[in-house]
PDB file of C-alpha atoms in Angstrom:
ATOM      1  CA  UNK A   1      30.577   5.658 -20.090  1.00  0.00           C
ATOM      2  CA  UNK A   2      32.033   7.032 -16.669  1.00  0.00           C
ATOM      3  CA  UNK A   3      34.647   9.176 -15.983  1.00  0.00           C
ATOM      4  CA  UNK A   4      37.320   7.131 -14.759  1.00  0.00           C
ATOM      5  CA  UNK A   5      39.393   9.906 -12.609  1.00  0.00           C
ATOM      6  CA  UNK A   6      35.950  10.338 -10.502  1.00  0.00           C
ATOM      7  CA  UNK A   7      35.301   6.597 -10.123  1.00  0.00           C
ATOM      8  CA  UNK A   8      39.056   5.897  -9.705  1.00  0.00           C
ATOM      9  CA  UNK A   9      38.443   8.841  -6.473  1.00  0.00           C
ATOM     10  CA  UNK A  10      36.379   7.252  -4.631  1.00  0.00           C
ATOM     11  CA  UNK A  11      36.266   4.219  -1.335  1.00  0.00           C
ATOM     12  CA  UNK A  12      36.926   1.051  -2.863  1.00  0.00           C
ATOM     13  CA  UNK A  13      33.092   0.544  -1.611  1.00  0.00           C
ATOM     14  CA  UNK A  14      31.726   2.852  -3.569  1.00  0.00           C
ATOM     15  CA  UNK A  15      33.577   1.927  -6.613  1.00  0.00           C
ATOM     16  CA  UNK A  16      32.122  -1.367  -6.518  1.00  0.00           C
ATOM     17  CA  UNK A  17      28.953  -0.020  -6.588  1.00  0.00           C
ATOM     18  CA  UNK A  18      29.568   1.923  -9.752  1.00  0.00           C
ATOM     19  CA  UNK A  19      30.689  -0.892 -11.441  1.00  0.00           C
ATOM     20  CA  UNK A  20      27.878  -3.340 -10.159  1.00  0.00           C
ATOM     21  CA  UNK A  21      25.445   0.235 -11.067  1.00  0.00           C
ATOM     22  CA  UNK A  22      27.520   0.566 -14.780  1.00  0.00           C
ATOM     23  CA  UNK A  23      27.035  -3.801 -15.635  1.00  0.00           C
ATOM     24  CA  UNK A  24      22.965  -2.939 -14.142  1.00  0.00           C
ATOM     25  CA  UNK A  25      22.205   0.059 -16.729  1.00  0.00           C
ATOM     26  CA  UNK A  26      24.353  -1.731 -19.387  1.00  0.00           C
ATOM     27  CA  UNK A  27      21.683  -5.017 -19.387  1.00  0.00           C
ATOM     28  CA  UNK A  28      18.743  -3.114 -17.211  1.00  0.00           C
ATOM     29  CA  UNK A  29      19.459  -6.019 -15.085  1.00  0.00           C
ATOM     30  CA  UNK A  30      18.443  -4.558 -11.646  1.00  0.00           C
ATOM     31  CA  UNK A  31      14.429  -4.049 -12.890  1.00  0.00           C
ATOM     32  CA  UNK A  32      14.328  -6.769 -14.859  1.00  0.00           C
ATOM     33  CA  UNK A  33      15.382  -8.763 -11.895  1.00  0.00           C
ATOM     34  CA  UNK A  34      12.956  -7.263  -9.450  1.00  0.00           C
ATOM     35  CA  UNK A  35      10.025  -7.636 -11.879  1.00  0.00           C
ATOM     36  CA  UNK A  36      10.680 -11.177 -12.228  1.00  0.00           C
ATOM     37  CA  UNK A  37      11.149 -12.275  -8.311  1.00  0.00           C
ATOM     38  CA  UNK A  38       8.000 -10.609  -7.446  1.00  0.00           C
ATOM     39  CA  UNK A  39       5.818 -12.201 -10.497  1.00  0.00           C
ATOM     40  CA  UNK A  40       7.266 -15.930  -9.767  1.00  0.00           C
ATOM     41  CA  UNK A  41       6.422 -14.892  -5.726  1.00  0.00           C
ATOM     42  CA  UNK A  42       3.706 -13.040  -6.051  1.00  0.00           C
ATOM     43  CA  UNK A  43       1.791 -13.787  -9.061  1.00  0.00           C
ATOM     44  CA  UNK A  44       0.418 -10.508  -8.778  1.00  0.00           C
ATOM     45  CA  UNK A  45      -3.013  -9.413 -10.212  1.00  0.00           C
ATOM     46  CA  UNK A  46      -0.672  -5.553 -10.722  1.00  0.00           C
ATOM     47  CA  UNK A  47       2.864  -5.222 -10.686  1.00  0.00           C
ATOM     48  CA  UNK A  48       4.441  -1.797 -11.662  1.00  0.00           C
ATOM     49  CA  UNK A  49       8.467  -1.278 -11.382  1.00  0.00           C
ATOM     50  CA  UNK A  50       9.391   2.783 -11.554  1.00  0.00           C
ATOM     51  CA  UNK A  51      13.041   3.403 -11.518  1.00  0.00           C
ATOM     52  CA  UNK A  52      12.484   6.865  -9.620  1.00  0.00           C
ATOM     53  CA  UNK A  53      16.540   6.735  -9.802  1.00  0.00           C
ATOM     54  CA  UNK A  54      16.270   9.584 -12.419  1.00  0.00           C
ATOM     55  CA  UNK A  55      14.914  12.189  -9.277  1.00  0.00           C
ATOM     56  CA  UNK A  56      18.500  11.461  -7.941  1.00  0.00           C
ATOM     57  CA  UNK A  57      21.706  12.617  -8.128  1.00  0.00           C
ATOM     58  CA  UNK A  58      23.072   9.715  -9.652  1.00  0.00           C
ATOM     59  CA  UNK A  59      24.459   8.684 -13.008  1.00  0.00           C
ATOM     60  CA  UNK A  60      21.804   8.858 -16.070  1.00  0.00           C
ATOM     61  CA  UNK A  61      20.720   5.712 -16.855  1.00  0.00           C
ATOM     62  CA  UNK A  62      20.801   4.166 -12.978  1.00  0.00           C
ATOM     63  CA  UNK A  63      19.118   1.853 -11.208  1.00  0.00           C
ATOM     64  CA  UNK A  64      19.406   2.654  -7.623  1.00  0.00           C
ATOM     65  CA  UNK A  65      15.717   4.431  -6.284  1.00  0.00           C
ATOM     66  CA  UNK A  66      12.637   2.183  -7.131  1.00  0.00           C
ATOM     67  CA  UNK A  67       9.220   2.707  -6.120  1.00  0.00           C
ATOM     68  CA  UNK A  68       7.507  -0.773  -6.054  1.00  0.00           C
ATOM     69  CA  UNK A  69       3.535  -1.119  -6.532  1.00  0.00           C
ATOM     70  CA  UNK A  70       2.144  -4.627  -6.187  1.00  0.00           C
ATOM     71  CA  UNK A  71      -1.482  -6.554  -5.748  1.00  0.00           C
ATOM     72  CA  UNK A  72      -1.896  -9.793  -4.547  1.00  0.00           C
ATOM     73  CA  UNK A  73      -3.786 -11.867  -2.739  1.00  0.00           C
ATOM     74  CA  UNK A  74      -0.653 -13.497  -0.974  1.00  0.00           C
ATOM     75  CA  UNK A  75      -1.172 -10.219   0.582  1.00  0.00           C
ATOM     76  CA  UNK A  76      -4.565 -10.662   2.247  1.00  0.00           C
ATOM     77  CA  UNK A  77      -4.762 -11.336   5.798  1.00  0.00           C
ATOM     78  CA  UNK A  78      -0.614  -9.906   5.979  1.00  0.00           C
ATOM     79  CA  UNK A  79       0.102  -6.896   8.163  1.00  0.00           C
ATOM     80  CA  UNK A  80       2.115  -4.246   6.415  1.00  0.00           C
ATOM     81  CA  UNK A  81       5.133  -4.511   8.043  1.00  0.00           C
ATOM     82  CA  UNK A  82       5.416  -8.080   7.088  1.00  0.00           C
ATOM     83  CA  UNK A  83       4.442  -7.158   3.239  1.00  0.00           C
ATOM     84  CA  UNK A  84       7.005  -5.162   3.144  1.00  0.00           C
ATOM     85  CA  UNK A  85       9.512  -7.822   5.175  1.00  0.00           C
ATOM     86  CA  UNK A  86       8.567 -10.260   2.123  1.00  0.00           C
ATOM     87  CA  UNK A  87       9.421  -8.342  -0.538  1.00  0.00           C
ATOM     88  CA  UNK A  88      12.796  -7.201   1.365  1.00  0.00           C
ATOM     89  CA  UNK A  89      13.513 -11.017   1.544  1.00  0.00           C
ATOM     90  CA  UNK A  90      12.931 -11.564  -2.087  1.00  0.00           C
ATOM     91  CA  UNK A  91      14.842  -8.632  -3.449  1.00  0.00           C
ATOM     92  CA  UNK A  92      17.737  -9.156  -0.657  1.00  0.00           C
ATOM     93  CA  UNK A  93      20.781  -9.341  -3.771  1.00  0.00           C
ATOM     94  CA  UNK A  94      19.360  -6.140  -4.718  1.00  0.00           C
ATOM     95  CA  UNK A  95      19.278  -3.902  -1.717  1.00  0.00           C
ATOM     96  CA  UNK A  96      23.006  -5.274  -0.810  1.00  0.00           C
ATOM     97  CA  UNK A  97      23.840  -4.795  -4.060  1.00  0.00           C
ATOM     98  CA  UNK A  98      23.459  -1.529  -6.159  1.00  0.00           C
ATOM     99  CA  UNK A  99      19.500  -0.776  -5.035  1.00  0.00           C
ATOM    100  CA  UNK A 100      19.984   2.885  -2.314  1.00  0.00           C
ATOM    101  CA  UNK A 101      16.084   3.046  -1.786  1.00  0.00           C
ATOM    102  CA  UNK A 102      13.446   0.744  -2.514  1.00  0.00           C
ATOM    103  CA  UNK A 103       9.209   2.593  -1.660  1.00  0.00           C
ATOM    104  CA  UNK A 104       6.824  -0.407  -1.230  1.00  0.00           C
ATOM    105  CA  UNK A 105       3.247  -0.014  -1.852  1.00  0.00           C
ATOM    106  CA  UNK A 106       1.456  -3.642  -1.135  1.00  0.00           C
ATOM    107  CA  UNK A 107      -2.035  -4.207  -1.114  1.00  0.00           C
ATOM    108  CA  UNK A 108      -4.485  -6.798  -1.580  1.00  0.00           C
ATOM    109  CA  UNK A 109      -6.776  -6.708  -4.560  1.00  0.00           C
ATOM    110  CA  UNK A 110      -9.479  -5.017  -2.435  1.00  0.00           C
ATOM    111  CA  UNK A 111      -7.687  -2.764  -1.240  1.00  0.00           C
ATOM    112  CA  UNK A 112      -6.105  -1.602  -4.901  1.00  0.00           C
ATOM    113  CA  UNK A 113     -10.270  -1.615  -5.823  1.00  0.00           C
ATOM    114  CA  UNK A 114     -10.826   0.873  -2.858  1.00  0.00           C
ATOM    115  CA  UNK A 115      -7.743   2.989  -3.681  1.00  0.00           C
ATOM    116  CA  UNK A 116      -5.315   2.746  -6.703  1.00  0.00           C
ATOM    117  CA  UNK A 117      -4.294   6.350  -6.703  1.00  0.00           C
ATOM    118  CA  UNK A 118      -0.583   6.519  -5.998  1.00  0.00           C
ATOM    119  CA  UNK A 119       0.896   9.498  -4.670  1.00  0.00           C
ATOM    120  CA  UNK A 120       3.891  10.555  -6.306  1.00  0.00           C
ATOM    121  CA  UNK A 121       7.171  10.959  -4.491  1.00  0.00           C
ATOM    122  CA  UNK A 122       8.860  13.552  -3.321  1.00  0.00           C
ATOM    123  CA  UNK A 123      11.406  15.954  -5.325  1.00  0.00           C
ATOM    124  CA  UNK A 124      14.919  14.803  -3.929  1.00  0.00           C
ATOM    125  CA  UNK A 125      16.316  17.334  -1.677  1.00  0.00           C
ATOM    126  CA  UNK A 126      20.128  16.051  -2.063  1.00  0.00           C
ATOM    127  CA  UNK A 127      20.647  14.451   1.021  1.00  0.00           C
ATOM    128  CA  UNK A 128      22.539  15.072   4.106  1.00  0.00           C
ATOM    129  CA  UNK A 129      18.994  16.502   5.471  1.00  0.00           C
ATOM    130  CA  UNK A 130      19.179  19.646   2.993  1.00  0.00           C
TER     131      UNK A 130
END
């Protein structure tokens, strides 16, 4: 599956991380899991998961860029920031585990009525501020 001179090169960190990332695209674990935290959490009226990982220079097949879009009243009355802080909390394994970048949209039902035109994201430009 991966070359195992390159993995073998790298910080023991990092290799950890490819392994986690290799056992995530083996069962498609990493979505599957955020789906499932935010629908028992939630119970959102619209959920959508996109693995954006693909945009990235990263193996095929990973899991490490998501763009999350979710409705739901728990939502209403919620500032952003803490939206955001809520969905951090419930997909804390993830982001300390083989999730790099995580986009939140959160709005409440009303606000997905008024507007549910998501802009896409950006091209990557390969890091390091290129």
């Amino acid at each position: 599956m991966y070359n195992t001179t390159v993995i073998l090169r790298r910080s023991y960190r990092n290799t950890f991380l490819v392994s986690k990332m290799c056992t995530a695209i083996q069962n498609n674990s990493v979505e599957s899991s955020i789906k499932k935290k935010l629908i028992d959490s939630l119970n959102p009226s619209y959920i959508e998961i996109i693995n954006e990982s693909y945009m990235h220079n990263v193996p095929k097949g990973s899991e490490t860029h998501f763009k999350i879009i979710a409705v739901s009243d728990k939502f209403k009355d919620v500032p952003l920031i803490k939206r955001h802080r809520m969905i951090n909390e419930l997909l804390q394994s993830e982001l300390e585990g083989s999730v790099h970048a995580l986009s939140i949209i959160a709005k409440t039902p009303d606000q997905w009525k008024e507007k549910s035109t998501i802009t896409p994201s950006p091209a990557c430009r390969g890091g390091f501020g290129k």
